[in-house]
Short mmCIF file of C-alpha atoms and ligand atoms in Angstrom, two decimals:
data_model
loop_
_atom_site.label_atom_id
_atom_site.label_comp_id
_atom_site.label_asym_id
_atom_site.label_seq_id
_atom_site.Cartn_x
_atom_site.Cartn_y
_atom_site.Cartn_z
CA MET N 1 -9.53 -35.62 30.73
CA PRO N 2 -12.90 -35.11 32.60
CA ILE N 3 -11.43 -34.41 36.17
CA SER N 4 -14.40 -33.16 38.17
CA THR N 5 -17.74 -34.48 36.78
CA THR N 6 -20.03 -33.50 39.44
CA ASP N 7 -21.00 -30.16 41.41
CA GLY N 8 -21.36 -32.45 44.42
CA HIS N 9 -25.04 -31.77 45.19
CA SER N 10 -27.93 -34.09 43.62
CA SER N 11 -29.84 -30.89 42.83
CA PRO N 12 -27.97 -28.45 40.70
CA ASP N 13 -30.54 -25.80 41.33
CA ARG N 14 -29.84 -25.50 44.68
CA LEU N 15 -26.11 -25.16 45.42
CA PRO N 16 -25.44 -23.51 48.58
CA TRP N 17 -24.44 -19.89 48.65
CA TYR N 18 -20.69 -20.64 49.74
CA ARG N 19 -20.25 -23.17 46.78
CA SER N 20 -21.90 -21.17 43.92
CA GLY N 21 -21.05 -17.79 45.25
CA VAL N 22 -17.68 -15.51 45.52
CA VAL N 23 -16.44 -14.13 48.81
CA TYR N 24 -14.79 -10.67 49.17
CA GLN N 25 -12.46 -10.43 52.23
CA VAL N 26 -12.62 -6.91 53.92
CA TYR N 27 -9.58 -6.07 56.40
CA PRO N 28 -11.63 -3.72 58.62
CA ARG N 29 -8.88 -1.29 59.62
CA SER N 30 -8.17 -0.33 55.77
CA PHE N 31 -11.76 -0.79 53.78
CA ALA N 32 -13.39 2.36 54.47
CA ASP N 33 -13.06 5.25 57.33
CA GLY N 34 -16.50 6.61 58.58
CA ASP N 35 -15.11 9.05 61.01
CA GLY N 36 -12.19 10.44 59.36
CA ASP N 37 -9.52 9.08 62.07
CA GLY N 38 -7.19 7.55 59.41
CA VAL N 39 -8.38 3.83 60.50
CA GLY N 40 -11.29 1.88 58.79
CA ASP N 41 -14.60 1.16 60.89
CA LEU N 42 -17.73 -0.76 60.56
CA PRO N 43 -19.89 2.20 59.83
CA GLY N 44 -17.32 2.92 57.01
CA ILE N 45 -17.87 -0.55 55.47
CA THR N 46 -21.88 -0.26 56.02
CA ALA N 47 -21.49 2.74 53.83
CA HIS N 48 -19.62 1.00 51.03
CA LEU N 49 -21.42 -1.98 50.64
CA GLY N 50 -22.89 -0.73 47.63
CA HIS N 51 -19.24 -1.19 46.23
CA LEU N 52 -19.51 -4.98 47.01
CA ARG N 53 -23.26 -5.23 45.41
CA ASP N 54 -22.09 -3.15 42.23
CA LEU N 55 -19.06 -5.43 42.09
CA GLY N 56 -21.31 -8.43 41.98
CA VAL N 57 -19.93 -10.68 45.01
CA ASP N 58 -22.04 -12.63 47.04
CA ALA N 59 -20.63 -12.63 50.39
CA VAL N 60 -18.10 -10.63 52.51
CA TRP N 61 -15.76 -12.02 55.18
CA LEU N 62 -14.81 -9.39 57.63
CA SER N 63 -11.56 -9.92 59.29
CA PRO N 64 -11.68 -9.57 63.20
CA PHE N 65 -13.26 -6.34 64.66
CA TYR N 66 -13.58 -7.41 68.10
CA ARG N 67 -12.24 -5.98 71.32
CA SER N 68 -8.52 -6.45 71.27
CA PRO N 69 -5.21 -4.38 72.19
CA MET N 70 -4.19 -4.79 68.65
CA ALA N 71 -1.03 -6.74 69.14
CA ASP N 72 -1.81 -8.68 65.97
CA PHE N 73 -4.28 -6.18 64.56
CA GLY N 74 -7.30 -7.88 65.96
CA TYR N 75 -6.16 -11.57 65.92
CA ASP N 76 -5.39 -10.99 69.55
CA VAL N 77 -9.01 -11.08 70.79
CA SER N 78 -9.62 -9.57 74.36
CA ASP N 79 -13.57 -9.88 73.93
CA HIS N 80 -15.30 -11.94 71.30
CA CYS N 81 -18.62 -10.48 71.77
CA ASP N 82 -18.05 -6.80 71.43
CA VAL N 83 -16.74 -4.62 68.74
CA ASP N 84 -13.15 -2.80 69.69
CA PRO N 85 -13.89 0.98 69.92
CA THR N 86 -11.40 1.67 67.14
CA PHE N 87 -14.46 0.03 64.77
CA GLY N 88 -17.51 1.20 66.49
CA GLU N 89 -19.72 -0.70 68.71
CA LEU N 90 -22.22 -3.48 68.68
CA ALA N 91 -25.05 -1.79 67.17
CA ASP N 92 -22.47 -1.05 64.44
CA ALA N 93 -22.21 -4.79 63.67
CA ASP N 94 -25.89 -5.15 63.89
CA ALA N 95 -26.34 -2.32 61.44
CA LEU N 96 -23.91 -3.77 59.00
CA ILE N 97 -25.16 -7.33 59.20
CA ALA N 98 -28.89 -6.00 58.44
CA ALA N 99 -27.57 -3.68 55.48
CA ALA N 100 -25.43 -6.47 54.02
CA HIS N 101 -28.48 -8.74 54.17
CA ALA N 102 -31.07 -6.18 53.01
CA GLN N 103 -28.96 -5.89 49.90
CA GLY N 104 -28.56 -9.82 49.53
CA THR N 105 -24.92 -10.10 50.75
CA LYS N 106 -24.09 -12.92 53.04
CA VAL N 107 -21.87 -11.90 55.91
CA VAL N 108 -18.89 -14.15 56.98
CA VAL N 109 -16.91 -13.12 60.48
CA ASP N 110 -13.64 -14.22 61.57
CA PHE N 111 -13.28 -16.74 64.49
CA VAL N 112 -10.04 -17.06 66.07
CA PRO N 113 -10.22 -20.23 67.95
CA ASN N 114 -6.59 -21.29 68.54
CA HIS N 115 -5.65 -18.15 70.79
CA VAL N 116 -6.90 -15.05 72.64
CA SER N 117 -5.16 -11.89 73.96
CA VAL N 118 -3.04 -12.05 76.94
CA GLU N 119 -5.78 -9.00 78.00
CA HIS N 120 -8.64 -11.43 77.61
CA PRO N 121 -10.37 -11.67 81.37
CA TRP N 122 -9.74 -15.75 80.69
CA PHE N 123 -6.02 -15.40 80.58
CA GLN N 124 -5.94 -12.65 83.11
CA ASP N 125 -7.41 -14.65 85.61
CA ALA N 126 -5.01 -17.74 84.61
CA LEU N 127 -2.26 -15.49 85.50
CA THR N 128 -3.44 -15.15 89.02
CA GLY N 129 -1.98 -18.61 89.95
CA ARG N 130 -2.00 -22.51 89.38
CA GLU N 131 -5.59 -22.73 91.21
CA ALA N 132 -7.04 -20.16 89.01
CA GLU N 133 -10.51 -21.11 87.58
CA HIS N 134 -9.25 -20.45 83.97
CA ARG N 135 -5.72 -21.68 84.56
CA ASP N 136 -6.15 -25.02 82.57
CA TRP N 137 -7.93 -23.18 79.84
CA PHE N 138 -4.48 -22.43 78.77
CA VAL N 139 -1.40 -24.69 78.04
CA TRP N 140 0.77 -24.54 80.79
CA ARG N 141 4.28 -26.57 81.51
CA ASP N 142 6.60 -26.74 84.14
CA GLY N 143 10.17 -25.89 82.88
CA ALA N 144 13.36 -23.73 84.18
CA PRO N 145 13.05 -20.19 83.08
CA ASP N 146 15.39 -20.59 80.17
CA GLN N 147 14.39 -24.09 79.43
CA PRO N 148 11.37 -23.93 77.16
CA PRO N 149 9.20 -27.21 77.59
CA ASN N 150 9.60 -28.33 73.87
CA ASN N 151 11.39 -27.14 70.83
CA TRP N 152 8.58 -25.43 69.27
CA ARG N 153 9.16 -21.78 67.95
CA ALA N 154 6.60 -18.85 67.47
CA ALA N 155 5.52 -17.39 64.44
CA PHE N 156 6.78 -13.88 63.49
CA SER N 157 10.10 -14.64 65.50
CA ALA N 158 12.76 -17.36 65.87
CA SER N 159 11.91 -17.32 69.62
CA PRO N 160 10.36 -20.09 71.54
CA ALA N 161 6.81 -20.74 71.47
CA TRP N 162 6.55 -20.40 75.24
CA THR N 163 6.86 -17.64 77.69
CA TYR N 164 7.86 -18.16 81.34
CA ASP N 165 5.67 -16.54 83.97
CA GLU N 166 7.58 -15.97 87.06
CA ALA N 167 4.90 -15.65 89.38
CA SER N 168 3.88 -19.37 89.05
CA GLY N 169 7.05 -20.71 87.62
CA GLN N 170 5.57 -22.16 84.62
CA HIS N 171 5.48 -21.49 80.77
CA TYR N 172 2.53 -20.57 78.84
CA LEU N 173 2.13 -22.02 74.99
CA HIS N 174 1.62 -19.27 72.23
CA LEU N 175 2.20 -20.22 68.63
CA PHE N 176 1.99 -16.93 67.68
CA LEU N 177 3.07 -13.56 69.57
CA PRO N 178 3.40 -14.07 73.27
CA GLU N 179 0.52 -11.82 73.56
CA GLN N 180 -1.66 -14.65 71.82
CA PRO N 181 -1.86 -17.30 74.49
CA ASP N 182 -3.11 -20.78 73.06
CA LEU N 183 -6.24 -22.02 74.37
CA ASP N 184 -6.73 -25.55 75.48
CA TRP N 185 -9.23 -27.21 73.73
CA ASN N 186 -8.84 -30.24 75.52
CA HIS N 187 -10.59 -28.71 78.31
CA PRO N 188 -14.36 -28.91 77.92
CA GLU N 189 -15.09 -25.50 79.38
CA VAL N 190 -12.90 -24.02 76.58
CA VAL N 191 -15.01 -26.01 73.90
CA ARG N 192 -18.35 -24.91 75.76
CA ALA N 193 -16.88 -21.12 75.91
CA MET N 194 -15.93 -21.02 72.15
CA HIS N 195 -19.25 -22.42 71.05
CA GLY N 196 -20.71 -19.69 72.99
CA VAL N 197 -18.86 -17.30 70.90
CA LEU N 198 -20.07 -18.81 67.54
CA ARG N 199 -23.66 -19.04 68.96
CA PHE N 200 -23.51 -15.16 69.99
CA TRP N 201 -22.50 -14.26 66.17
CA LEU N 202 -25.15 -16.70 64.56
CA ASP N 203 -27.77 -15.44 66.86
CA ARG N 204 -27.25 -11.82 65.34
CA GLY N 205 -27.59 -13.41 62.07
CA VAL N 206 -24.15 -14.04 60.53
CA ASP N 207 -23.88 -16.81 57.50
CA GLY N 208 -20.85 -18.00 58.55
CA PHE N 209 -17.00 -17.84 59.99
CA ARG N 210 -13.54 -17.98 58.46
CA ALA N 211 -11.84 -19.99 61.26
CA ASP N 212 -8.31 -18.73 61.77
CA VAL N 213 -5.56 -21.41 61.97
CA VAL N 214 -8.33 -23.70 62.80
CA TYR N 215 -6.31 -26.99 62.45
CA CYS N 216 -4.02 -25.90 65.23
CA ILE N 217 -6.71 -26.38 67.88
CA GLY N 218 -6.32 -30.20 68.47
CA LYS N 219 -2.98 -30.40 70.01
CA GLU N 220 -2.24 -33.57 71.57
CA PRO N 221 -1.42 -33.04 75.40
CA ALA N 222 2.01 -34.61 74.96
CA LEU N 223 3.27 -31.66 72.92
CA ARG N 224 6.34 -33.61 71.85
CA ASP N 225 9.46 -32.20 70.17
CA LEU N 226 8.97 -31.78 66.42
CA PRO N 227 11.49 -32.35 63.76
CA GLU N 228 13.51 -29.39 63.38
CA ASP N 229 12.10 -28.07 60.09
CA LEU N 230 8.48 -28.21 61.63
CA ALA N 231 9.41 -26.98 65.13
CA GLU N 232 10.42 -23.77 63.49
CA LEU N 233 6.99 -22.84 62.62
CA PRO N 234 4.75 -25.31 64.34
CA ALA N 235 1.97 -23.03 63.69
CA LEU N 236 2.20 -23.77 59.82
CA LEU N 237 2.25 -26.75 57.86
CA GLN N 238 1.56 -29.15 60.93
CA ASP N 239 -1.10 -31.41 60.78
CA PHE N 240 -2.14 -31.62 64.51
CA GLY N 241 -4.35 -34.49 64.03
CA PRO N 242 -7.30 -36.28 65.68
CA GLY N 243 -7.99 -33.75 68.29
CA THR N 244 -8.76 -31.20 65.77
CA HIS N 245 -11.09 -33.34 63.51
CA GLU N 246 -13.29 -34.03 66.67
CA GLN N 247 -13.44 -30.19 67.45
CA LEU N 248 -14.32 -29.64 63.87
CA ARG N 249 -17.34 -32.07 63.88
CA GLY N 250 -18.75 -30.20 67.25
CA ILE N 251 -18.39 -26.90 65.39
CA ARG N 252 -20.11 -28.34 62.14
CA THR N 253 -23.13 -29.78 64.48
CA LEU N 254 -23.61 -26.46 66.05
CA LEU N 255 -23.82 -24.60 62.81
CA GLU N 256 -26.47 -27.24 61.63
CA SER N 257 -28.57 -26.59 64.31
CA TYR N 258 -29.29 -23.28 62.84
CA PRO N 259 -31.45 -22.49 59.92
CA GLY N 260 -30.19 -21.71 56.58
CA ASP N 261 -27.05 -22.76 55.10
CA ARG N 262 -24.16 -21.55 57.87
CA MET N 263 -20.75 -22.09 56.80
CA VAL N 264 -17.39 -22.38 58.13
CA VAL N 265 -14.34 -21.98 55.90
CA GLY N 266 -11.03 -22.84 57.61
CA GLU N 267 -7.63 -21.31 57.43
CA THR N 268 -5.79 -24.33 56.66
CA VAL N 269 -1.79 -23.62 55.90
CA LEU N 270 -0.96 -27.13 55.08
CA PRO N 271 1.71 -28.77 53.21
CA ASP N 272 -0.75 -30.29 50.49
CA VAL N 273 -4.38 -30.34 49.35
CA THR N 274 -4.84 -33.77 50.44
CA THR N 275 -3.96 -32.85 54.06
CA MET N 276 -6.06 -29.61 53.64
CA ALA N 277 -8.97 -32.07 52.33
CA SER N 278 -8.75 -34.07 55.37
CA TYR N 279 -10.11 -31.22 57.38
CA LEU N 280 -13.33 -31.40 55.77
CA GLY N 281 -13.81 -34.98 56.96
CA HIS N 282 -16.87 -36.89 55.43
CA ASP N 283 -18.59 -33.34 54.67
CA ASP N 284 -19.11 -33.38 58.66
CA GLU N 285 -15.97 -30.87 59.54
CA LEU N 286 -15.25 -27.74 57.57
CA HIS N 287 -17.37 -26.80 54.69
CA LEU N 288 -14.51 -25.20 52.81
CA ALA N 289 -11.04 -24.93 53.21
CA PHE N 290 -8.46 -22.60 52.00
CA ASN N 291 -5.81 -24.01 49.41
CA PHE N 292 -2.72 -22.24 50.21
CA SER N 293 -0.76 -24.59 47.64
CA ALA N 294 -2.63 -22.98 44.75
CA LEU N 295 -2.09 -19.45 46.63
CA HIS N 296 1.61 -19.94 46.77
CA ALA N 297 1.89 -21.61 43.10
CA PRO N 298 4.25 -19.65 40.47
CA TRP N 299 2.51 -18.09 37.52
CA ARG N 300 2.88 -21.07 35.20
CA ALA N 301 0.41 -22.91 33.15
CA ASP N 302 1.84 -26.35 34.16
CA ARG N 303 2.00 -25.45 37.82
CA TRP N 304 -1.65 -24.22 37.77
CA ARG N 305 -2.59 -27.27 35.59
CA ARG N 306 -1.24 -29.47 38.33
CA GLU N 307 -3.20 -27.50 41.28
CA ILE N 308 -6.19 -27.86 39.60
CA GLU N 309 -5.57 -31.69 39.27
CA ALA N 310 -4.34 -32.02 42.68
CA ALA N 311 -7.67 -30.00 44.04
CA ALA N 312 -9.78 -32.31 42.02
CA SER N 313 -7.99 -35.50 43.19
CA ALA N 314 -8.08 -34.51 46.63
CA LEU N 315 -11.63 -33.28 46.88
CA ASP N 316 -14.02 -34.88 44.21
CA PRO N 317 -13.78 -38.53 45.98
CA ILE N 318 -15.10 -36.91 49.23
CA GLY N 319 -17.51 -34.59 47.40
CA GLY N 320 -15.65 -31.54 48.80
CA TRP N 321 -15.78 -28.29 46.89
CA PRO N 322 -12.47 -26.25 45.84
CA THR N 323 -11.49 -22.58 46.96
CA TRP N 324 -9.29 -20.46 45.17
CA THR N 325 -7.58 -17.20 46.47
CA LEU N 326 -4.86 -15.25 44.95
CA SER N 327 -4.31 -12.50 48.04
CA ASN N 328 -5.21 -11.81 51.38
CA HIS N 329 -4.07 -9.75 54.54
CA ASP N 330 -0.95 -11.92 55.03
CA ILE N 331 0.89 -11.91 51.99
CA PRO N 332 1.84 -9.38 49.35
CA ARG N 333 -0.89 -8.71 46.97
CA HIS N 334 -0.79 -10.81 43.83
CA ARG N 335 -0.52 -7.54 41.52
CA THR N 336 2.79 -7.08 43.51
CA ARG N 337 3.98 -10.82 43.20
CA LEU N 338 3.01 -11.18 39.47
CA GLY N 339 4.80 -7.83 38.59
CA SER N 340 2.33 -6.67 36.01
CA GLU N 341 -1.03 -5.36 35.38
CA GLY N 342 -1.25 -7.56 32.40
CA ARG N 343 -0.61 -10.68 34.46
CA ALA N 344 -3.13 -9.61 37.25
CA ARG N 345 -5.92 -9.38 34.48
CA ALA N 346 -5.28 -12.63 33.44
CA ALA N 347 -4.97 -13.98 36.86
CA ALA N 348 -8.61 -12.61 37.73
CA VAL N 349 -9.95 -14.74 34.60
CA LEU N 350 -8.31 -17.89 35.86
CA LEU N 351 -9.72 -16.84 39.60
CA LEU N 352 -13.31 -16.03 38.26
CA THR N 353 -13.70 -19.31 36.14
CA LEU N 354 -12.28 -22.12 37.91
CA ARG N 355 -14.39 -24.61 39.48
CA GLY N 356 -14.63 -23.75 43.25
CA THR N 357 -15.35 -20.74 45.70
CA PRO N 358 -13.27 -17.73 44.46
CA PHE N 359 -12.16 -15.41 47.57
CA LEU N 360 -11.34 -12.15 46.45
CA TYR N 361 -9.34 -9.69 48.75
CA MET N 362 -10.22 -5.91 48.92
CA GLY N 363 -8.72 -3.84 46.44
CA GLU N 364 -7.46 -6.69 44.27
CA GLU N 365 -10.69 -5.50 42.09
CA LEU N 366 -8.85 -2.05 41.80
CA GLY N 367 -5.48 -3.73 40.95
CA LEU N 368 -3.78 -2.43 43.85
CA SER N 369 -0.03 -3.19 44.61
CA ASP N 370 1.24 -3.17 47.99
CA ALA N 371 2.27 0.17 49.62
CA GLU N 372 5.88 1.01 50.09
CA VAL N 373 5.85 1.13 53.93
CA PRO N 374 9.09 3.25 55.05
CA GLU N 375 10.71 1.63 58.21
CA GLU N 376 9.61 4.39 60.55
CA ARG N 377 5.79 3.43 59.53
CA ARG N 378 5.99 -0.13 59.90
CA VAL N 379 3.70 -1.44 62.64
CA ASP N 380 2.78 -5.28 61.98
CA PRO N 381 4.89 -7.59 63.63
CA GLY N 382 4.71 -10.11 60.82
CA GLY N 383 6.00 -7.57 58.24
CA ARG N 384 2.55 -7.43 56.40
CA ASP N 385 1.71 -3.99 56.26
CA GLY N 386 2.08 -3.46 52.53
CA CYS N 387 -0.83 -5.51 51.44
CA ARG N 388 -2.86 -3.84 54.24
CA ALA N 389 -2.85 -0.45 52.89
CA PRO N 390 -5.99 1.52 53.00
CA LEU N 391 -8.40 1.36 50.02
CA PRO N 392 -8.79 4.69 47.67
CA TRP N 393 -12.34 5.42 46.97
CA THR N 394 -11.92 8.78 45.51
CA GLU N 395 -9.77 10.82 43.46
CA ASP N 396 -8.79 12.51 46.68
CA PRO N 397 -7.69 9.15 48.49
CA GLU N 398 -5.99 10.87 51.39
CA GLY N 399 -9.04 12.77 52.01
CA ASP N 400 -10.86 9.41 52.07
CA TRP N 401 -8.81 8.83 55.28
CA GLY N 402 -9.13 11.98 56.98
CA GLY N 403 -5.69 13.08 55.59
CA ARG N 404 -4.04 10.85 58.11
CA ALA N 405 -4.27 7.30 56.97
CA TRP N 406 -2.96 4.62 59.45
CA LEU N 407 -0.63 3.26 56.86
CA PRO N 408 0.56 4.94 53.71
CA LEU N 409 -1.88 4.70 50.63
CA PRO N 410 -0.91 2.06 47.89
CA PRO N 411 0.88 3.45 45.01
CA ASP N 412 -1.06 5.31 42.39
CA ALA N 413 -3.93 5.36 44.61
CA ALA N 414 -6.10 8.46 42.87
CA ARG N 415 -5.77 6.79 39.51
CA LEU N 416 -6.97 3.54 40.81
CA SER N 417 -9.74 4.80 43.24
CA VAL N 418 -13.13 3.29 42.85
CA GLU N 419 -14.39 6.70 41.33
CA ALA N 420 -11.82 6.95 38.75
CA GLN N 421 -12.19 3.66 37.37
CA THR N 422 -15.83 3.40 37.49
CA GLY N 423 -17.25 3.63 34.01
CA ASP N 424 -13.93 3.04 32.37
CA PRO N 425 -14.08 -0.20 30.13
CA THR N 426 -10.46 -0.38 30.30
CA SER N 427 -9.91 -0.22 34.13
CA MET N 428 -9.52 -3.43 36.49
CA LEU N 429 -12.55 -2.66 38.01
CA GLU N 430 -14.72 -2.91 35.17
CA HIS N 431 -12.73 -6.26 34.23
CA TYR N 432 -13.76 -7.58 37.73
CA ARG N 433 -17.24 -6.49 37.28
CA ARG N 434 -17.38 -7.91 33.71
CA LEU N 435 -16.14 -11.36 34.93
CA LEU N 436 -18.37 -11.53 37.97
CA ALA N 437 -21.40 -10.69 35.93
CA LEU N 438 -20.62 -13.55 33.52
CA ARG N 439 -19.95 -16.02 36.02
CA ARG N 440 -23.33 -15.40 37.92
CA ALA N 441 -25.26 -15.53 34.50
CA THR N 442 -23.52 -18.91 33.50
CA PRO N 443 -24.26 -22.02 35.17
CA ALA N 444 -21.04 -23.66 33.73
CA LEU N 445 -18.99 -21.40 35.30
CA HIS N 446 -20.41 -20.99 38.80
CA ARG N 447 -21.50 -24.55 39.43
CA GLY N 448 -20.10 -26.58 36.42
CA ALA N 449 -17.75 -29.44 35.98
CA LEU N 450 -14.42 -28.71 34.93
CA GLU N 451 -12.26 -30.63 32.41
CA LEU N 452 -8.67 -29.68 31.51
CA LEU N 453 -7.79 -29.64 27.63
CA ASP N 454 -4.80 -30.01 25.88
CA ALA N 455 -2.91 -26.67 25.21
CA PRO N 456 0.55 -25.55 23.78
CA ALA N 457 3.16 -24.99 26.57
CA GLY N 458 2.61 -21.86 28.23
CA VAL N 459 -1.37 -21.86 27.90
CA LEU N 460 -4.00 -23.34 30.20
CA ARG N 461 -7.12 -24.62 28.71
CA TYR N 462 -10.11 -25.73 30.36
CA ARG N 463 -13.91 -26.68 29.60
CA ARG N 464 -16.82 -25.94 31.90
CA SER N 465 -19.94 -27.37 31.63
CA ALA N 466 -23.24 -27.85 33.35
CA ASP N 467 -26.67 -29.38 32.59
CA GLU N 468 -27.95 -25.75 32.05
CA GLY N 469 -26.79 -23.13 29.69
CA PRO N 470 -23.77 -23.29 27.35
CA ASP N 471 -20.21 -24.91 27.90
CA VAL N 472 -17.95 -22.48 28.15
CA GLU N 473 -13.98 -22.65 27.37
CA VAL N 474 -11.28 -20.67 28.87
CA ALA N 475 -7.78 -20.37 27.58
CA ILE N 476 -5.01 -18.58 29.60
CA ASN N 477 -1.71 -17.21 28.23
CA PHE N 478 0.46 -17.37 31.23
CA THR N 479 3.52 -15.85 29.32
CA ASP N 480 4.39 -12.36 27.70
CA GLU N 481 4.54 -13.33 24.20
CA ALA N 482 1.82 -14.32 21.63
CA ILE N 483 1.09 -17.90 21.44
CA GLY N 484 -0.59 -19.48 18.31
CA GLY N 485 -1.79 -22.91 16.82
CA LEU N 486 -4.96 -22.28 19.00
CA ASP N 487 -8.51 -23.05 17.83
CA LEU N 488 -10.62 -20.33 19.56
CA SER N 489 -13.00 -19.62 16.96
CA ARG N 490 -16.27 -19.76 18.98
CA ARG N 491 -18.15 -16.97 20.47
CA PHE N 492 -16.22 -14.41 22.51
CA LEU N 493 -17.50 -14.24 26.02
CA GLY N 494 -15.06 -12.24 27.70
CA GLY N 495 -11.41 -12.30 28.96
CA THR N 496 -8.84 -9.74 29.08
CA ALA N 497 -9.77 -8.37 25.85
CA LEU N 498 -12.44 -5.82 25.67
CA PRO N 499 -15.90 -6.47 24.60
CA GLY N 500 -16.13 -5.80 20.91
CA ALA N 501 -12.35 -5.79 20.30
CA SER N 502 -11.43 -8.05 17.36
CA THR N 503 -9.38 -11.07 18.52
CA ASP N 504 -7.37 -13.72 16.47
CA PRO N 505 -8.84 -17.08 16.51
CA ALA N 506 -5.68 -19.00 16.21
CA VAL N 507 -3.45 -16.66 18.63
CA LEU N 508 -3.61 -15.58 22.34
CA GLY N 509 -1.70 -12.57 22.77
CA PRO N 510 0.89 -11.71 25.61
CA ASP N 511 -1.11 -12.20 29.24
CA GLU N 512 -4.10 -12.78 27.05
CA ALA N 513 -6.91 -14.89 28.63
CA ARG N 514 -10.10 -15.69 26.65
CA ILE N 515 -13.48 -17.13 27.70
CA THR N 516 -15.40 -18.45 24.46
CA THR N 517 -18.69 -20.42 24.38
CA ALA N 518 -19.35 -23.67 22.56
CA ASP N 519 -22.30 -22.28 20.47
O1 LIG I 1 -2.54 -16.50 59.86
C1 LIG I 1 -1.85 -17.51 60.15
C2 LIG I 1 -0.82 -17.52 59.19
O2 LIG I 1 -0.44 -18.92 58.57
C3 LIG I 1 -0.17 -16.42 59.05
O3 LIG I 1 0.87 -16.40 60.13
C4 LIG I 1 0.64 -16.45 57.71
O4 LIG I 1 1.38 -17.67 57.24
C5 LIG I 1 1.69 -15.40 57.92
O5 LIG I 1 1.26 -14.13 58.10
C6 LIG I 1 2.96 -15.04 56.53
O6 LIG I 1 3.59 -14.07 57.04
C7 LIG I 1 -3.74 -16.38 60.46
C8 LIG I 1 -4.29 -14.58 60.36
O7 LIG I 1 -4.40 -14.60 58.93
C9 LIG I 1 -2.99 -13.78 60.52
O8 LIG I 1 -3.41 -12.40 60.09
C10 LIG I 1 -2.68 -14.05 62.12
O9 LIG I 1 -1.73 -13.00 62.41
C11 LIG I 1 -2.45 -15.07 62.65
O10 LIG I 1 -3.52 -16.07 62.17
C12 LIG I 1 -2.47 -15.32 64.04
O11 LIG I 1 -3.85 -15.34 64.54
#
């Protein structure tokens, strides 16, 4: 059954980078420490850009490095147009962008449109009273101190999404922490100011944005009570409706006024891919949207087959392009969720051979698991410290972090360090490098159509084909038992087996994934 027959663009030779490429997410606190204070920083990232080049990714997405009191580790921004001293200074951001571009790596920065920090001057002004210039930039409603204006509850707690301000006798809305007041995008000055933030970074040369919970910005002023299951977490799974679409069109127009393929990918934590796809509009809203349905799919061949079909049927009719992610800074790493290295290797083959843009999360190429974080060292209000552990670069990983890393290192850090894995063909790192090189060299893989093929239970099979280069077939065994009765006799291109290893053309071993060619 051919399910995706076009690459969505008339000229296959010129797919924009964000369709043909692979994006690598960096969480700046934990990528690399340039000054030995135990916390990652921008000079650390710049010094390690060679890792991204050697890995073979096309773009880096940087989680927030802006000025912030760090109540939500940077997702509470107090100055969008400056670098937090923890991470360096503005000149370090410029240097990072220049160095990335010099090696051909695109730069995507985080854009946090839904809320700011309580310490942002806009909110500080709003707190001065009902007549303040920036008062209406936020969402204020009347109500008795113990009577929140509606039934919405904030993320990371079961508490109301409202905090009462005694001085003015009103509540302000925060879908996340009380330290993250929501902006009111119904106010034209907010739109202008936030467009100014986009311009600031576009003018500094960034290639795109990852827009944090961007589907939340179009809230209707009525702010009606929600059914109980949605009220529990209105920031998630809530389709806020028409206001957001209008704002996204404005953002898209702004990006298109700049030369080059500037891109916005939305963090769309929505109930299904059809709702997710609606935020691409008619190719006039987001360029890409994260597929959280697939991110949360269990490791089963039939479930992944369904995710592939669902993404194609939601996106193909509108010319949208899929994205695939297995890990990020908000959920346990897939190596931890899947429970074995063998499965993580098969998952890498899946991620890097599907039709769509893969987003890697730093450290997955090392096969890192979540760190065990003892109670007394936990710092994130959302309980997400484990996946944010610092990366091991050398066989002295503690030393990479000045002997005082801000979080415990992941298990087995020395053995899984970049230094220890480099050049070892059996390592996860070399597995990722081989897969990324194959993907880049093979048009069928980075831009071709995808056709699902029949396969025995437990196996997922698909064919990728483009108008140039060989067709490629992928077969993945999602189980930990060998599965026979297959015909995989064609030329071995890659997979979980080592290059040169002998493979049985009729059998996929436990957790085996195999890429073969048609010729
Ligand atoms: O995440 C939004 C979001 O959906 C997360 O809250 C996620 O579902 C949750 O962490 C699961 O435990 C974005 C950012 O990625 C996250 O780091 C921020 O905390 C959040 O927005 C607020 O800006």
